[in-house]
Amino acid sequence: MKIIKLILLVIFASLIGYVSLSGGTTPNIHIPSMNSYGINHLDKILHLLAYLIFTCLGALIFHKKRSLNLYYLGLFFYSLALELLQIPMPLRQASFSDLSANILGILTGIILNYLLKKRIMYVYTHQISSRNIKKR
């Protein structure tokens, strides 16, 4: 099961990389403006959601605190690398606000993961406690 999760993670990372860098050197690839959909800051919302999902996928795979923290750090550097790779591309532009939305997505995912784990542990320990009480 872990291998399937890792494959999904690699596919998602590849998709993020492709979307971030596609159309940067090929003028005949048309990428619609995010403003054309009529939603303010849609681009930033999509950045945040993509990295929120990216963070949560990693939390499903990596359970040890050290591995998970390294994964989070790796996500930050992956996001930074994708933004920096856009600098020399003629049809793309690096954006500090995109990077900020990515980081906010990562932080939101970390907080969500923490709260879910805390809630799961609370429910689990109370179920164990109630079973022990019933046995007496």
mmCIF file of C-alpha atoms in Angstrom:
data_model
loop_
_atom_site.group_PDB
_atom_site.id
_atom_site.type_symbol
_atom_site.label_atom_id
_atom_site.label_comp_id
_atom_site.label_asym_id
_atom_site.label_seq_id
_atom_site.Cartn_x
_atom_site.Cartn_y
_atom_site.Cartn_z
ATOM 1 C CA MET A 1 0.000 0.000 0.000
ATOM 2 C CA LYS A 2 2.868 2.380 0.790
ATOM 3 C CA ILE A 3 4.266 1.944 -2.738
ATOM 4 C CA ILE A 4 0.923 3.052 -4.219
ATOM 5 C CA LYS A 5 0.955 6.144 -2.006
ATOM 6 C CA LEU A 6 4.541 6.909 -3.068
ATOM 7 C CA ILE A 7 3.593 6.541 -6.734
ATOM 8 C CA LEU A 8 0.661 8.919 -6.214
ATOM 9 C CA LEU A 9 3.015 11.371 -4.516
ATOM 10 C CA VAL A 10 5.479 11.231 -7.429
ATOM 11 C CA ILE A 11 2.653 11.691 -9.944
ATOM 12 C CA PHE A 12 1.328 14.678 -7.991
ATOM 13 C CA ALA A 13 4.821 16.200 -7.715
ATOM 14 C CA SER A 14 5.302 15.722 -11.463
ATOM 15 C CA LEU A 15 1.942 17.318 -12.178
ATOM 16 C CA ILE A 16 2.789 20.322 -9.984
ATOM 17 C CA GLY A 17 6.163 20.656 -11.715
ATOM 18 C CA TYR A 18 4.630 20.373 -15.178
ATOM 19 C CA VAL A 19 1.903 22.920 -14.502
ATOM 20 C CA SER A 20 4.410 25.298 -12.895
ATOM 21 C CA LEU A 21 6.837 25.189 -15.809
ATOM 22 C CA SER A 22 4.717 24.377 -18.875
ATOM 23 C CA GLY A 23 4.323 27.006 -21.505
ATOM 24 C CA GLY A 24 7.403 28.810 -20.306
ATOM 25 C CA THR A 25 9.362 28.403 -23.514
ATOM 26 C CA THR A 26 6.748 27.469 -26.104
ATOM 27 C CA PRO A 27 4.831 30.496 -27.389
ATOM 28 C CA ASN A 28 2.137 28.436 -29.151
ATOM 29 C CA ILE A 29 0.910 26.788 -25.916
ATOM 30 C CA HIS A 30 -1.976 28.903 -24.657
ATOM 31 C CA ILE A 31 -2.428 29.072 -20.899
ATOM 32 C CA PRO A 32 -5.581 30.963 -19.977
ATOM 33 C CA SER A 33 -5.285 33.837 -17.558
ATOM 34 C CA MET A 34 -6.565 32.991 -14.098
ATOM 35 C CA ASN A 35 -8.385 36.344 -14.115
ATOM 36 C CA SER A 36 -10.571 35.124 -16.994
ATOM 37 C CA TYR A 37 -12.549 32.863 -14.624
ATOM 38 C CA GLY A 38 -13.959 35.773 -12.630
ATOM 39 C CA ILE A 39 -12.602 34.666 -9.235
ATOM 40 C CA ASN A 40 -10.287 37.095 -7.463
ATOM 41 C CA HIS A 41 -6.876 35.621 -6.617
ATOM 42 C CA LEU A 42 -7.786 32.240 -8.144
ATOM 43 C CA ASP A 43 -4.125 31.652 -8.963
ATOM 44 C CA LYS A 44 -3.106 32.025 -5.317
ATOM 45 C CA ILE A 45 -6.018 29.873 -4.127
ATOM 46 C CA LEU A 46 -4.912 27.102 -6.500
ATOM 47 C CA HIS A 47 -1.309 27.380 -5.277
ATOM 48 C CA LEU A 48 -2.479 27.099 -1.675
ATOM 49 C CA LEU A 49 -4.762 24.130 -2.395
ATOM 50 C CA ALA A 50 -2.134 22.293 -4.443
ATOM 51 C CA TYR A 51 0.455 22.510 -1.682
ATOM 52 C CA LEU A 52 -2.141 21.723 0.988
ATOM 53 C CA ILE A 53 -2.908 18.483 -0.876
ATOM 54 C CA PHE A 54 0.812 17.906 -1.448
ATOM 55 C CA THR A 55 1.440 18.252 2.300
ATOM 56 C CA CYS A 56 -1.418 15.943 3.257
ATOM 57 C CA LEU A 57 -0.264 13.266 0.786
ATOM 58 C CA GLY A 58 3.111 13.221 2.493
ATOM 59 C CA ALA A 59 1.464 12.986 5.900
ATOM 60 C CA LEU A 60 -0.296 9.821 4.735
ATOM 61 C CA ILE A 61 3.027 8.267 3.746
ATOM 62 C CA PHE A 62 5.531 9.454 6.332
ATOM 63 C CA HIS A 63 4.612 8.708 9.928
ATOM 64 C CA LYS A 64 7.853 9.270 11.812
ATOM 65 C CA LYS A 65 8.294 12.850 12.981
ATOM 66 C CA ARG A 66 11.785 13.192 11.485
ATOM 67 C CA SER A 67 10.709 11.849 8.082
ATOM 68 C CA LEU A 68 7.661 14.077 8.046
ATOM 69 C CA ASN A 69 9.657 17.187 8.976
ATOM 70 C CA LEU A 70 12.190 16.411 6.231
ATOM 71 C CA TYR A 71 9.311 15.996 3.801
ATOM 72 C CA TYR A 72 7.876 19.387 4.788
ATOM 73 C CA LEU A 73 11.284 20.992 4.337
ATOM 74 C CA GLY A 74 11.640 19.271 0.965
ATOM 75 C CA LEU A 75 8.252 20.674 -0.100
ATOM 76 C CA PHE A 76 9.410 24.175 0.718
ATOM 77 C CA PHE A 77 12.579 23.758 -1.357
ATOM 78 C CA TYR A 78 10.648 22.118 -4.211
ATOM 79 C CA SER A 79 8.276 25.088 -4.270
ATOM 80 C CA LEU A 80 11.195 27.518 -4.154
ATOM 81 C CA ALA A 81 13.018 25.660 -6.945
ATOM 82 C CA LEU A 82 9.953 25.749 -9.206
ATOM 83 C CA GLU A 83 9.593 29.491 -8.692
ATOM 84 C CA LEU A 84 13.305 30.100 -9.333
ATOM 85 C CA LEU A 85 13.227 27.964 -12.485
ATOM 86 C CA GLN A 86 10.627 30.355 -13.883
ATOM 87 C CA ILE A 87 13.030 33.327 -13.759
ATOM 88 C CA PRO A 88 14.869 32.638 -17.040
ATOM 89 C CA MET A 89 11.737 31.439 -18.858
ATOM 90 C CA PRO A 90 10.508 34.079 -21.312
ATOM 91 C CA LEU A 91 6.808 33.327 -20.967
ATOM 92 C CA ARG A 92 6.709 32.657 -17.218
ATOM 93 C CA GLN A 93 7.529 34.800 -14.228
ATOM 94 C CA ALA A 94 8.620 33.928 -10.734
ATOM 95 C CA SER A 95 6.396 35.411 -8.098
ATOM 96 C CA PHE A 96 6.957 35.977 -4.411
ATOM 97 C CA SER A 97 3.189 35.904 -3.914
ATOM 98 C CA ASP A 98 3.012 32.445 -5.565
ATOM 99 C CA LEU A 99 5.774 31.231 -3.257
ATOM 100 C CA SER A 100 3.920 32.738 -0.281
ATOM 101 C CA ALA A 101 0.703 30.938 -1.283
ATOM 102 C CA ASN A 102 2.661 27.683 -1.597
ATOM 103 C CA ILE A 103 4.157 28.143 1.866
ATOM 104 C CA LEU A 104 0.742 29.006 3.298
ATOM 105 C CA GLY A 105 -0.607 25.780 1.769
ATOM 106 C CA ILE A 106 2.236 23.802 3.345
ATOM 107 C CA LEU A 107 1.668 25.431 6.748
ATOM 108 C CA THR A 108 -2.085 24.842 6.523
ATOM 109 C CA GLY A 109 -1.419 21.187 5.709
ATOM 110 C CA ILE A 110 0.973 20.850 8.638
ATOM 111 C CA ILE A 111 -1.586 22.348 11.033
ATOM 112 C CA LEU A 112 -4.382 20.207 9.606
ATOM 113 C CA ASN A 113 -2.244 17.081 9.916
ATOM 114 C CA TYR A 114 -1.369 17.951 13.519
ATOM 115 C CA LEU A 115 -5.004 18.570 14.473
ATOM 116 C CA LEU A 116 -6.212 15.383 12.786
ATOM 117 C CA LYS A 117 -3.542 13.280 14.478
ATOM 118 C CA LYS A 118 -4.378 14.864 17.822
ATOM 119 C CA ARG A 119 -8.091 14.155 17.305
ATOM 120 C CA ILE A 120 -7.455 10.564 16.187
ATOM 121 C CA MET A 121 -5.227 9.934 19.212
ATOM 122 C CA TYR A 122 -7.860 11.457 21.519
ATOM 123 C CA VAL A 123 -10.606 9.210 20.130
ATOM 124 C CA TYR A 124 -8.332 6.164 20.172
ATOM 125 C CA THR A 125 -7.178 6.641 23.770
ATOM 126 C CA HIS A 126 -10.733 7.234 24.979
ATOM 127 C CA GLN A 127 -11.931 4.082 23.236
ATOM 128 C CA ILE A 128 -9.154 2.101 24.911
ATOM 129 C CA SER A 129 -9.990 3.676 28.281
ATOM 130 C CA SER A 130 -13.687 2.877 27.951
ATOM 131 C CA ARG A 131 -12.894 -0.733 27.044
ATOM 132 C CA ASN A 132 -10.709 -1.077 30.125
ATOM 133 C CA ILE A 133 -13.433 0.344 32.347
ATOM 134 C CA LYS A 134 -16.037 -2.069 30.916
ATOM 135 C CA LYS A 135 -13.767 -5.049 31.577
ATOM 136 C CA ARG A 136 -13.643 -4.304 35.320
#
